[in-house]
PDB file of C-alpha atoms and ligand atoms in Angstrom:
ATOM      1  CA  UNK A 516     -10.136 -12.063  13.411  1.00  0.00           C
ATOM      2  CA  UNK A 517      -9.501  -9.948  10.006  1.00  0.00           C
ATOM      3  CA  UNK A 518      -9.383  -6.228   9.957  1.00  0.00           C
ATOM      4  CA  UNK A 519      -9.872  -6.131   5.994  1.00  0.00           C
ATOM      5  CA  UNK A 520     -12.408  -9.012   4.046  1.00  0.00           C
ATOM      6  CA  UNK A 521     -12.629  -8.588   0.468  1.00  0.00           C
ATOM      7  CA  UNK A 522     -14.800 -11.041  -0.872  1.00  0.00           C
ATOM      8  CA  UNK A 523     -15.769 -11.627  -4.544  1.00  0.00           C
ATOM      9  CA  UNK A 524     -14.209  -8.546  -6.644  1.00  0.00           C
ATOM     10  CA  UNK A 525     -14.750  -8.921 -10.053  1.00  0.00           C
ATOM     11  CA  UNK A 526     -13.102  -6.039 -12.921  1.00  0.00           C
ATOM     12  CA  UNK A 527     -13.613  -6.510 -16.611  1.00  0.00           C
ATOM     13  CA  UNK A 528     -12.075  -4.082 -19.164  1.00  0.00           C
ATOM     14  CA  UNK A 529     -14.079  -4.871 -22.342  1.00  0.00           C
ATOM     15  CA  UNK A 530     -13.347  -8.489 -22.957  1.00  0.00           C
ATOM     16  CA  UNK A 531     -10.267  -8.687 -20.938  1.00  0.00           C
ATOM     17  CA  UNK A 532     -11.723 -10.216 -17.245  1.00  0.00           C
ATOM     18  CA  UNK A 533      -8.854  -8.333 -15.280  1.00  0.00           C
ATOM     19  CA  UNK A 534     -10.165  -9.983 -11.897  1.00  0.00           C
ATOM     20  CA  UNK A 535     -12.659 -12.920 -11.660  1.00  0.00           C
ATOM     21  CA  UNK A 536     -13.780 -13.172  -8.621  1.00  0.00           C
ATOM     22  CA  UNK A 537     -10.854 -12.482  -6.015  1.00  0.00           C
ATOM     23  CA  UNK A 538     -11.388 -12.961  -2.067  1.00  0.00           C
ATOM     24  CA  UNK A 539      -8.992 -12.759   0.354  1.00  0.00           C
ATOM     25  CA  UNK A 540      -8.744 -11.751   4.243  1.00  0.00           C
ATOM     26  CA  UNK A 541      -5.653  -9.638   6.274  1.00  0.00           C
ATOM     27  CA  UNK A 542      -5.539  -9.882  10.022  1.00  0.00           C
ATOM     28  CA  UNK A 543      -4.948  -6.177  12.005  1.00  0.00           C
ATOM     29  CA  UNK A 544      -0.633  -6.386  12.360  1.00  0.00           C
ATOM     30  CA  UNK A 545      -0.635  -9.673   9.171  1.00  0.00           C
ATOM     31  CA  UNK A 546       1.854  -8.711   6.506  1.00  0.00           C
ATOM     32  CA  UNK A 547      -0.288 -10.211   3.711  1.00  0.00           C
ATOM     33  CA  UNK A 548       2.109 -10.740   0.246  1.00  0.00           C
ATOM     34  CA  UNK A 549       0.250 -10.562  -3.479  1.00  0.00           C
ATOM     35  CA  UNK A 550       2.272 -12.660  -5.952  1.00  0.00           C
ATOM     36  CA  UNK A 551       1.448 -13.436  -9.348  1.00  0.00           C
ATOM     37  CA  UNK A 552       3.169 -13.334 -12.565  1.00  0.00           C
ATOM     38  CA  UNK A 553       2.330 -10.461 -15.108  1.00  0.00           C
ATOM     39  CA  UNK A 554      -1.559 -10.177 -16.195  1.00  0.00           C
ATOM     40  CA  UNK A 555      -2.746 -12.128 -12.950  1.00  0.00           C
ATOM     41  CA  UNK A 556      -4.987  -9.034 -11.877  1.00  0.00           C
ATOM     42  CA  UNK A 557      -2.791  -7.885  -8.727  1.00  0.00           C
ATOM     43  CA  UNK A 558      -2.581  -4.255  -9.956  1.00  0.00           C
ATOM     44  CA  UNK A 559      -6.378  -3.837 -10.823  1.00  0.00           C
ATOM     45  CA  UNK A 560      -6.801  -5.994  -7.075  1.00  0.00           C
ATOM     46  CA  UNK A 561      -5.009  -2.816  -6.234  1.00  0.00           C
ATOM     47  CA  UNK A 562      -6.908   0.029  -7.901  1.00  0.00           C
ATOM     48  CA  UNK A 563     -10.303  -1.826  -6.438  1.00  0.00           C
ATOM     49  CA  UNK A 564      -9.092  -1.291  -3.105  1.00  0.00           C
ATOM     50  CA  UNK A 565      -7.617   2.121  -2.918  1.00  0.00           C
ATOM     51  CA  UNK A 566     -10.496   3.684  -5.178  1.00  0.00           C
ATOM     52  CA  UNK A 567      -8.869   4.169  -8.184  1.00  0.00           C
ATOM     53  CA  UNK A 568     -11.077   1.098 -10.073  1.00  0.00           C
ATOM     54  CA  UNK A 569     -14.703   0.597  -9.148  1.00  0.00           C
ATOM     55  CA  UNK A 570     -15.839  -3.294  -9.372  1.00  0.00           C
ATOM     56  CA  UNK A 571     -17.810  -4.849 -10.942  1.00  0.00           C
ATOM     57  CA  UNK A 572     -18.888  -7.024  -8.334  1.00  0.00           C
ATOM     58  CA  UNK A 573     -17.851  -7.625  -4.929  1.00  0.00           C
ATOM     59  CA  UNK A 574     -17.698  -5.957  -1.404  1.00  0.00           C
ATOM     60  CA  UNK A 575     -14.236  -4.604   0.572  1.00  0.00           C
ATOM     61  CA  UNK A 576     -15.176  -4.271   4.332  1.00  0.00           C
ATOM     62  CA  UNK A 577     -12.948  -2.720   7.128  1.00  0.00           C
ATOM     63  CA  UNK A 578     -13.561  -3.525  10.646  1.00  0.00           C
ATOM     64  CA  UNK A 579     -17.073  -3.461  10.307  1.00  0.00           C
ATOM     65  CA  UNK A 580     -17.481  -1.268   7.816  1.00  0.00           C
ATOM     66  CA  UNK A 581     -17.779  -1.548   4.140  1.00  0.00           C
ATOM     67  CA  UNK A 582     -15.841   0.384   1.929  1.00  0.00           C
ATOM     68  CA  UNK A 583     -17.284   2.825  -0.261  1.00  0.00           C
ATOM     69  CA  UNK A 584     -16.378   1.405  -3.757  1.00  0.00           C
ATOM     70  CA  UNK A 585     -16.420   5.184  -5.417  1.00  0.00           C
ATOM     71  CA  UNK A 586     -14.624   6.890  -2.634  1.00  0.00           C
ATOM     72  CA  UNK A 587     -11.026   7.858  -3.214  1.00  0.00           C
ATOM     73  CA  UNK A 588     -10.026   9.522  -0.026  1.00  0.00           C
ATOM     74  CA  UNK A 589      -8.428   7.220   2.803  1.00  0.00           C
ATOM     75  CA  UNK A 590     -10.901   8.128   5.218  1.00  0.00           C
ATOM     76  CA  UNK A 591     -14.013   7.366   3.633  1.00  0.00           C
ATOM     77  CA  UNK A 592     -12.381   4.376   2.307  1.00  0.00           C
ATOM     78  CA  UNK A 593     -11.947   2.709   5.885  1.00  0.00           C
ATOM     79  CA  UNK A 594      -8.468   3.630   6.205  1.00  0.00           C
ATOM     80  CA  UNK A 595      -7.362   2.203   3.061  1.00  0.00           C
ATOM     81  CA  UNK A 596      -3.696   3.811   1.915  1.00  0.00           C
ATOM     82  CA  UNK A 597      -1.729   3.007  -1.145  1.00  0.00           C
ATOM     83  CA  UNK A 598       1.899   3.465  -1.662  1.00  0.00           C
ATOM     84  CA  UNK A 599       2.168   3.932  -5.258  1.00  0.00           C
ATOM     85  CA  UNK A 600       4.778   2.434  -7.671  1.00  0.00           C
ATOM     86  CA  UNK A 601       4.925   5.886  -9.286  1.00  0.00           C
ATOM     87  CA  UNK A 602       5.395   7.753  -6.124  1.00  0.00           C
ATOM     88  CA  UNK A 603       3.321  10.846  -5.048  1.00  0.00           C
ATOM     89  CA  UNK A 604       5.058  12.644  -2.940  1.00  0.00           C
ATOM     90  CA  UNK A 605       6.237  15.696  -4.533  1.00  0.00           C
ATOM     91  CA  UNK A 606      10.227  16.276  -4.842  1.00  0.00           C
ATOM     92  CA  UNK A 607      10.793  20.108  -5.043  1.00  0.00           C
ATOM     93  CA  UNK A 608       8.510  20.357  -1.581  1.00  0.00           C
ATOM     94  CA  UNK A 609      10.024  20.076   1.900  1.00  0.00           C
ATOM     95  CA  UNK A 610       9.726  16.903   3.875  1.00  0.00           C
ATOM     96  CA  UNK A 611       7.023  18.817   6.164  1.00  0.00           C
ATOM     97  CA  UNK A 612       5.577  20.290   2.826  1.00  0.00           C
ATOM     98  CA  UNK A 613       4.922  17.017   1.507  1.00  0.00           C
ATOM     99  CA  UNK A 614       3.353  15.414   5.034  1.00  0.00           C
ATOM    100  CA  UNK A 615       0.989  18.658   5.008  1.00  0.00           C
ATOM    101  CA  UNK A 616      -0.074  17.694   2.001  1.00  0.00           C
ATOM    102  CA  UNK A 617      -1.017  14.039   2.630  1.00  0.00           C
ATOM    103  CA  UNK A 618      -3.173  15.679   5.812  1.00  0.00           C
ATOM    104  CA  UNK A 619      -5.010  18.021   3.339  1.00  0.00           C
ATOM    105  CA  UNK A 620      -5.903  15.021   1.218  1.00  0.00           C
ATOM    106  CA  UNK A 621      -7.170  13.551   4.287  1.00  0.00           C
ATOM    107  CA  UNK A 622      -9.182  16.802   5.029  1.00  0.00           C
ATOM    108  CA  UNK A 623      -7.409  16.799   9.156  1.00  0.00           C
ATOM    109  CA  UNK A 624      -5.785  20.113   8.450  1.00  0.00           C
ATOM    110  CA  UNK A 625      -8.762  21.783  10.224  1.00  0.00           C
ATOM    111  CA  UNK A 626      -9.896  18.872  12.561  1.00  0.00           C
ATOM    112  CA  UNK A 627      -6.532  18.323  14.357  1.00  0.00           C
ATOM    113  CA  UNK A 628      -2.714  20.222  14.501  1.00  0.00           C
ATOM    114  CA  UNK A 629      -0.580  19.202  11.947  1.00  0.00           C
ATOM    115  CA  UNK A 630       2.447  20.199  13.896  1.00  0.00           C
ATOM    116  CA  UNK A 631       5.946  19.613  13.877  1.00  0.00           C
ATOM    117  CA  UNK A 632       6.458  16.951  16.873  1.00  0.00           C
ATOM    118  CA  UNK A 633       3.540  14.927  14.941  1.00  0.00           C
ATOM    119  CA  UNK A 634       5.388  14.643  12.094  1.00  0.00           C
ATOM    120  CA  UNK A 635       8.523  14.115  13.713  1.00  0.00           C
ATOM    121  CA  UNK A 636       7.264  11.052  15.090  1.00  0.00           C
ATOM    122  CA  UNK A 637       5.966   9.810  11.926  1.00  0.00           C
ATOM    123  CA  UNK A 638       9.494  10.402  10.723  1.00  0.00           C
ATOM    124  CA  UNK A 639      10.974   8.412  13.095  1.00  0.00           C
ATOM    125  CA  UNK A 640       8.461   5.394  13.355  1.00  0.00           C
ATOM    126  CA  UNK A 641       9.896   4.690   9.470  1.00  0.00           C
ATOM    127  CA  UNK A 642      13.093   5.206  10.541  1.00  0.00           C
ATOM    128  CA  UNK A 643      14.097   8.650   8.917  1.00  0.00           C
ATOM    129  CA  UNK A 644      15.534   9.996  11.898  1.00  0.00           C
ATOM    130  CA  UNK A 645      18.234  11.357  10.239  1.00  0.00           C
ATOM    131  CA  UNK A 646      15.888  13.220   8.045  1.00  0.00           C
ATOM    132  CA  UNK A 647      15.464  16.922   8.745  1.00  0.00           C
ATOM    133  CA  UNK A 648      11.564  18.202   8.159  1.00  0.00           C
ATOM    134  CA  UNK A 649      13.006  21.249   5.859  1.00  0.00           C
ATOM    135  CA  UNK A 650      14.703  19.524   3.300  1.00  0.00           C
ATOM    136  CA  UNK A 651      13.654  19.123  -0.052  1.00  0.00           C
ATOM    137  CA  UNK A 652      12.747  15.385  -1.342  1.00  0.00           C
ATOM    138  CA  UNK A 653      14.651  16.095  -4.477  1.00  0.00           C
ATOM    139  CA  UNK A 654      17.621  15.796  -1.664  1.00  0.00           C
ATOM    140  CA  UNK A 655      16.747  12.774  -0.517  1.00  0.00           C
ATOM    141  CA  UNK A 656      17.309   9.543  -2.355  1.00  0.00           C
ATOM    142  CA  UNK A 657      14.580   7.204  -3.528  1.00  0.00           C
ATOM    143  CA  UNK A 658      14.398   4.757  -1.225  1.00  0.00           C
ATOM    144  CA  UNK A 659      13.782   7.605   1.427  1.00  0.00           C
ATOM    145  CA  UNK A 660      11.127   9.056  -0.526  1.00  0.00           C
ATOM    146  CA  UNK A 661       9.584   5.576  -0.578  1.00  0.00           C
ATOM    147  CA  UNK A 662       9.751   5.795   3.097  1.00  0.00           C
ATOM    148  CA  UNK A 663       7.975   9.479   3.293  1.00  0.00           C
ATOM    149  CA  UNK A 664       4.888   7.808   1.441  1.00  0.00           C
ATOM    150  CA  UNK A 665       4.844   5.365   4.314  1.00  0.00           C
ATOM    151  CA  UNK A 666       4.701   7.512   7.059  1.00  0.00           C
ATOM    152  CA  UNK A 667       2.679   9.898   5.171  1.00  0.00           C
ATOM    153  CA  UNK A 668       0.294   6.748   4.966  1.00  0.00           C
ATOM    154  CA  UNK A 669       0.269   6.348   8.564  1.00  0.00           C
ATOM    155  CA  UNK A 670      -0.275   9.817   9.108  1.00  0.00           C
ATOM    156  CA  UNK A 671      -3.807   9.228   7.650  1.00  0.00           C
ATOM    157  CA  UNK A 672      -4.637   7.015  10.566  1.00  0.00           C
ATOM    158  CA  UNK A 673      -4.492   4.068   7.860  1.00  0.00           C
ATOM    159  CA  UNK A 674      -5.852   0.458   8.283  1.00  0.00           C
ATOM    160  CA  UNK A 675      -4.490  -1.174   5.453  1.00  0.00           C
ATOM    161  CA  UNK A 676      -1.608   0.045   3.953  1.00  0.00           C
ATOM    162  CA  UNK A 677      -0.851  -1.475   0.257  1.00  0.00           C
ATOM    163  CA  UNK A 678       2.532  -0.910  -1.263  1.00  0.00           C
ATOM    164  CA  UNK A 679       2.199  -2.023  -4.740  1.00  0.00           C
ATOM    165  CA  UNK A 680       6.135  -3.350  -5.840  1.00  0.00           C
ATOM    166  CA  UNK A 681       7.844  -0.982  -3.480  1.00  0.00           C
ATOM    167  CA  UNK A 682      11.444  -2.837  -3.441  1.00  0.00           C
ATOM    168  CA  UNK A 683      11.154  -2.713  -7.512  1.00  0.00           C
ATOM    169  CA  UNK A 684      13.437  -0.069  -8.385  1.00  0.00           C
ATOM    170  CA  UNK A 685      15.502   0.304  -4.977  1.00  0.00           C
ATOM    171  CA  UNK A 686      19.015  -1.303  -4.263  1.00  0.00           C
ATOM    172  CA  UNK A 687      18.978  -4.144  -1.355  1.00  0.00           C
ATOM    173  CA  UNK A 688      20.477  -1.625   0.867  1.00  0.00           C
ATOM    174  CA  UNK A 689      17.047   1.257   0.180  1.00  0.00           C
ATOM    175  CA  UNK A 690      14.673  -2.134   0.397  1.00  0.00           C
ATOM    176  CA  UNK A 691      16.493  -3.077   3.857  1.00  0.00           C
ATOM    177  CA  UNK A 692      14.889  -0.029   5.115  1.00  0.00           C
ATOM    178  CA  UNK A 693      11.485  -0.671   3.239  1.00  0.00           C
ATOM    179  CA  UNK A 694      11.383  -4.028   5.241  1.00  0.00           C
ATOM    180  CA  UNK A 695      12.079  -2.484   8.629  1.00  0.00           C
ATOM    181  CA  UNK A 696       9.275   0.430   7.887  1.00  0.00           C
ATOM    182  CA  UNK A 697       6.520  -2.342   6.370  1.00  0.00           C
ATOM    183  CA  UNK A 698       7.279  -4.230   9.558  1.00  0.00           C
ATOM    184  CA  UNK A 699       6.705  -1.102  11.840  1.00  0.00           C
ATOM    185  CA  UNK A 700       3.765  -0.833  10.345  1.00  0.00           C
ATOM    186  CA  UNK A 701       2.236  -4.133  10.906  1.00  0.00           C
ATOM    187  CA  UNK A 702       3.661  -4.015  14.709  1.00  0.00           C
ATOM    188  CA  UNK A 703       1.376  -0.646  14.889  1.00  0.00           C
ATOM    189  CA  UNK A 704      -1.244  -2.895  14.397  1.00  0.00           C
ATOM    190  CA  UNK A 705      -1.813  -2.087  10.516  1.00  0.00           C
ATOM    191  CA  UNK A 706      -2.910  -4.693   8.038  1.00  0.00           C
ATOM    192  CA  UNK A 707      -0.369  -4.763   4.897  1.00  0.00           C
ATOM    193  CA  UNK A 708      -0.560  -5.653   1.415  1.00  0.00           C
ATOM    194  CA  UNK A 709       2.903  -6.103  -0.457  1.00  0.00           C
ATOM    195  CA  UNK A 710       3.064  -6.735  -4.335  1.00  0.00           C
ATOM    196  CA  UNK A 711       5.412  -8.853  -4.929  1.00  0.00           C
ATOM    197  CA  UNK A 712       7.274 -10.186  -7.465  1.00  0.00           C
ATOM    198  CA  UNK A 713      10.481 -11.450  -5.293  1.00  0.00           C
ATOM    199  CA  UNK A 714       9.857 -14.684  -3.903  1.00  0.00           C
ATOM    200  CA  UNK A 715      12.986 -13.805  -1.375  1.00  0.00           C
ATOM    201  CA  UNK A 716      11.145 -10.760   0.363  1.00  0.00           C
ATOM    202  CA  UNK A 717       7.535 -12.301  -0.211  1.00  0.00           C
ATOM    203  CA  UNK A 718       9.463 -15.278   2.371  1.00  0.00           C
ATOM    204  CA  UNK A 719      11.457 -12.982   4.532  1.00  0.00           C
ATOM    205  CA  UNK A 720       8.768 -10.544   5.283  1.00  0.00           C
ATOM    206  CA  UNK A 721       5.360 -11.893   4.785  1.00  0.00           C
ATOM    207  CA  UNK A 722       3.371 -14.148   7.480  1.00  0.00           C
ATOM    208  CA  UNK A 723       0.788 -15.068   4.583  1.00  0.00           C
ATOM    209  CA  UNK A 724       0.989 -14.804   1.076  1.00  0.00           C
ATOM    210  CA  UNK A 725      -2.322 -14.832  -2.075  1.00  0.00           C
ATOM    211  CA  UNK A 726      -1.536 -16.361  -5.379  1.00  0.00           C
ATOM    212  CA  UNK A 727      -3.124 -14.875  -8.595  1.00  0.00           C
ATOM    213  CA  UNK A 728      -3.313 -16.549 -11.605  1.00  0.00           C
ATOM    214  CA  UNK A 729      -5.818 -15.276 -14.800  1.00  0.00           C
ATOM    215  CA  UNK A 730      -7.530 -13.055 -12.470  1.00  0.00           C
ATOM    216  CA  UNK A 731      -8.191 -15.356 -10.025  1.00  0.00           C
ATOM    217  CA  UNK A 732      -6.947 -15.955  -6.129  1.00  0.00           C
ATOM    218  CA  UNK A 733      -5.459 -19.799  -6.697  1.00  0.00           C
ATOM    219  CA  UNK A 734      -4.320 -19.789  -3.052  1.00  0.00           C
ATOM    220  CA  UNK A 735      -3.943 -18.259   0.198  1.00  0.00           C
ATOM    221  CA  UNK A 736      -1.215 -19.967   2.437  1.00  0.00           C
ATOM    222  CA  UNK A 737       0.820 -18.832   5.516  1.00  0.00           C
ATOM    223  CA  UNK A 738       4.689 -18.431   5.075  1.00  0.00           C
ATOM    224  CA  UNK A 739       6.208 -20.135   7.773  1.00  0.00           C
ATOM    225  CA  UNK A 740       6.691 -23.652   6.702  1.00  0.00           C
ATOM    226  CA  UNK A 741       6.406 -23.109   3.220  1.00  0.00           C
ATOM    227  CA  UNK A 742       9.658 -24.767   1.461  1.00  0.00           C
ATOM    228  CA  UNK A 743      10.309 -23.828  -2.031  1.00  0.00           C
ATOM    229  CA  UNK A 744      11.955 -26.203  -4.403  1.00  0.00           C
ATOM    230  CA  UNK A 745      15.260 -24.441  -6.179  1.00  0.00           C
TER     231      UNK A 745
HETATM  232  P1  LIG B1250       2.235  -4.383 -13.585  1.00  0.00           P
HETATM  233  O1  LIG B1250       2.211  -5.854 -13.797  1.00  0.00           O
HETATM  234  O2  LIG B1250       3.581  -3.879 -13.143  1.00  0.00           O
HETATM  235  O3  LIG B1250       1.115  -3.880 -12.761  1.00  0.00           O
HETATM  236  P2  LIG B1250       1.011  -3.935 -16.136  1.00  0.00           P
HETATM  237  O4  LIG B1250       1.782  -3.989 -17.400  1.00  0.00           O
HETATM  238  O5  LIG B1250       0.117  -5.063 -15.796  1.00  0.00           O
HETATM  239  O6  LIG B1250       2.063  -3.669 -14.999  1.00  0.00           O
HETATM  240  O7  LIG B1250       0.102  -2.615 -16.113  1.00  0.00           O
HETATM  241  C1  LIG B1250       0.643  -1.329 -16.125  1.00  0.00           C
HETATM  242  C2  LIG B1250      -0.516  -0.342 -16.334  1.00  0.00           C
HETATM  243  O8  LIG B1250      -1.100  -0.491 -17.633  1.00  0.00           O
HETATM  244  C3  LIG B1250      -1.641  -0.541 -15.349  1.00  0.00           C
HETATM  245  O9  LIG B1250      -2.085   0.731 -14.926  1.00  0.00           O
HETATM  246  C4  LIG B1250      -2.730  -1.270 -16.114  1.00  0.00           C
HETATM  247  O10 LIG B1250      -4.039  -0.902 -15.666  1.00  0.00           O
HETATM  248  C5  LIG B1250      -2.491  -0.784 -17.527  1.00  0.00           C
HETATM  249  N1  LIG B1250      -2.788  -1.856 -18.480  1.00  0.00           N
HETATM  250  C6  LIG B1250      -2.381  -3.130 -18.395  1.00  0.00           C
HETATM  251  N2  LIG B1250      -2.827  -3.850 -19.441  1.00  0.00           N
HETATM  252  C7  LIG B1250      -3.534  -2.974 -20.206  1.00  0.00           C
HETATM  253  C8  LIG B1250      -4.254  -3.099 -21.424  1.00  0.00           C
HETATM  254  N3  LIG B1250      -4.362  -4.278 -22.057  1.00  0.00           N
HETATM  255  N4  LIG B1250      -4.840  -2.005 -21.918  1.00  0.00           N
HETATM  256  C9  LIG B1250      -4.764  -0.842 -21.283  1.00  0.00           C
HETATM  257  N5  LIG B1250      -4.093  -0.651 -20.119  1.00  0.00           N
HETATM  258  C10 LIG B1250      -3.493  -1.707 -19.595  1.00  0.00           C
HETATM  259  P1  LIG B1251      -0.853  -7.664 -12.856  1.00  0.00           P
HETATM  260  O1  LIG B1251      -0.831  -6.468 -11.996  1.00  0.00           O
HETATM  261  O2  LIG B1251      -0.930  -8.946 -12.070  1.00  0.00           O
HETATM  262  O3  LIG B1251       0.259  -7.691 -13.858  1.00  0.00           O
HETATM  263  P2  LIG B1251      -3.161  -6.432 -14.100  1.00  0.00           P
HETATM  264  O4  LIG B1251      -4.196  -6.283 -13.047  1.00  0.00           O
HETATM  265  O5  LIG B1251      -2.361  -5.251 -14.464  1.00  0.00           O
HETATM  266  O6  LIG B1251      -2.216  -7.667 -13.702  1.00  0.00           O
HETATM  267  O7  LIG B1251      -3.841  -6.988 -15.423  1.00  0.00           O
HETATM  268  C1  LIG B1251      -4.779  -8.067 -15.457  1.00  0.00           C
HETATM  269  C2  LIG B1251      -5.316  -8.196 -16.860  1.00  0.00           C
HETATM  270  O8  LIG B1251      -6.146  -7.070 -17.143  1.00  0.00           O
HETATM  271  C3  LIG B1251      -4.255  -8.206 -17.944  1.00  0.00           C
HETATM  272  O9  LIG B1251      -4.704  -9.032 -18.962  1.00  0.00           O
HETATM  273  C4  LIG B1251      -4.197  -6.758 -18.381  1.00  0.00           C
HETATM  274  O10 LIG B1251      -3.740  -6.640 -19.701  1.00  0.00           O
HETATM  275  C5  LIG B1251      -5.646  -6.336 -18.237  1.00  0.00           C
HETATM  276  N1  LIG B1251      -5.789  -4.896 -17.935  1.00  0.00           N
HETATM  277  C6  LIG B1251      -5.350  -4.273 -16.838  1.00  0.00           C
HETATM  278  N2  LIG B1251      -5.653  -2.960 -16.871  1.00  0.00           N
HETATM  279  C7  LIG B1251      -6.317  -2.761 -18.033  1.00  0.00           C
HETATM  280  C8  LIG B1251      -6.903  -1.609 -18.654  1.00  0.00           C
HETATM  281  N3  LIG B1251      -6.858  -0.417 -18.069  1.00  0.00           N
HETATM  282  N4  LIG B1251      -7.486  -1.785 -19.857  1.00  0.00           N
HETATM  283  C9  LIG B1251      -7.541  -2.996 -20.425  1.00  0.00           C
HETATM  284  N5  LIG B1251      -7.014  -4.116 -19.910  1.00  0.00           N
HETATM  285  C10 LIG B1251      -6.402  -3.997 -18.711  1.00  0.00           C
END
């Protein structure tokens, strides 16, 4: 079955009709890929479902629940996490710094330990073993940073986690690393949403991919099989 149903959205910005009436579904551990040239709606698709746009029209439900469309906080959005393009994680703060923080936005620092070993693991489930929990992210290059939001996404117990055109400003090396953390993710039993606009990684990495076009979902189609004309 899916783990996240959004059915219907609808986002108008004066005259402009940003999103006309998108649905789509992502199964718990699916790798889900948004294409879409520029203007299709992905990005305000996006800000509908981490709270940062309310629709509209149109329902987002997790599991059973459904979302609450004016809630920003991860938790009271049914797990929904978004790892921005512009990324907010803070570089002059510590690794551990930085994951404290992403627990205080979740409102856990009181409700459970935010200790070391925890966020060790998250570390290492992204694959920044190497990374030490005292150093600064200014130290660290951007592709690692990238991979902090991750696990600082997973730290908030997330459902969905939506990376909005992560691989866009990392070499192939940094996105290599991307890939293996995205598909940790979905292995953990996550549903993920990748903006895409590289048809290579949308193939590698994705088991189904949604098509925008003027604001509207044109299709929804698994990967596997799909053969693209050069
Ligand atoms: P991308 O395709 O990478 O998402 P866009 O150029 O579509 O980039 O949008 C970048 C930002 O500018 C988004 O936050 C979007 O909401 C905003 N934006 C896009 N078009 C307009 C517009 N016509 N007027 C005001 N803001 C816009
Ligand atoms: P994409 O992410 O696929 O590039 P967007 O969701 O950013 O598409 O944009 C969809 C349409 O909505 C575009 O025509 C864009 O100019 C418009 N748009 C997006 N954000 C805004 C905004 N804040 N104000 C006005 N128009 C916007």
């Amino acid at each position: 079955g899916e783990l996240v149903r959004v059915d219907g959205l609808v986002k108008s910005y004066g005259s402009t009709r940003a999103v006309r009436g998108a649905s789509f579904g992502i199964a718990p551990g699916e790798i889900h890929a948004l294409c879409g040239h520029n203007g299709a709606g992905k990005s305000t698709v996006v800000k509908m479902l981490s709270g940062q746009e309310v629709p509209d029209d149109g329902t987002i439900r997790v599991g059973a629940e459904v979302v609450d469309l004016r809630s920003r906080r991860v938790a009271q959005r049914g797990g929904i996490a978004l790892v921005d393009q512009e990324l907010s994680v803070v570089p002059t703060l510590t690794v551990a710094e930085n994951l404290l923080l992403g627990d205080i936005k979740a409102s856990w620092v009181n409700r459970r330990r935010t200790s070391g070993v925890r966020f060790r693991t998250l570390l290492d489930s992204v694959g920044l073993g190497h990374v030490g929990l005292d150093q600064r992210l200014s130290e660290l290059g951007i592709g690692e940073r990238q991979l902090i939001e991750i696990a600082r996404a997973l730290g908030q117990d997330a459902r969905l986690v939506i990376l909005d055109e992560p691989t866009a400003t990392l070499s192939d090396v940094e996105s290599a690393y991307v890939y293996t953390a995205v598909r940790s993710v979905a292995a953990a039993g996550c549903a993920v949403l990748f903006v895409s606009h590289r048809l290579g990684e949308v193939l590698d990495l994705s088991d189904r991919v949604t098509v925008m076009r003027d604001g509207a979902v044109v299709a929804t189609t698994p990967v596997a099989g799909l053969t693209i004309d050069s």
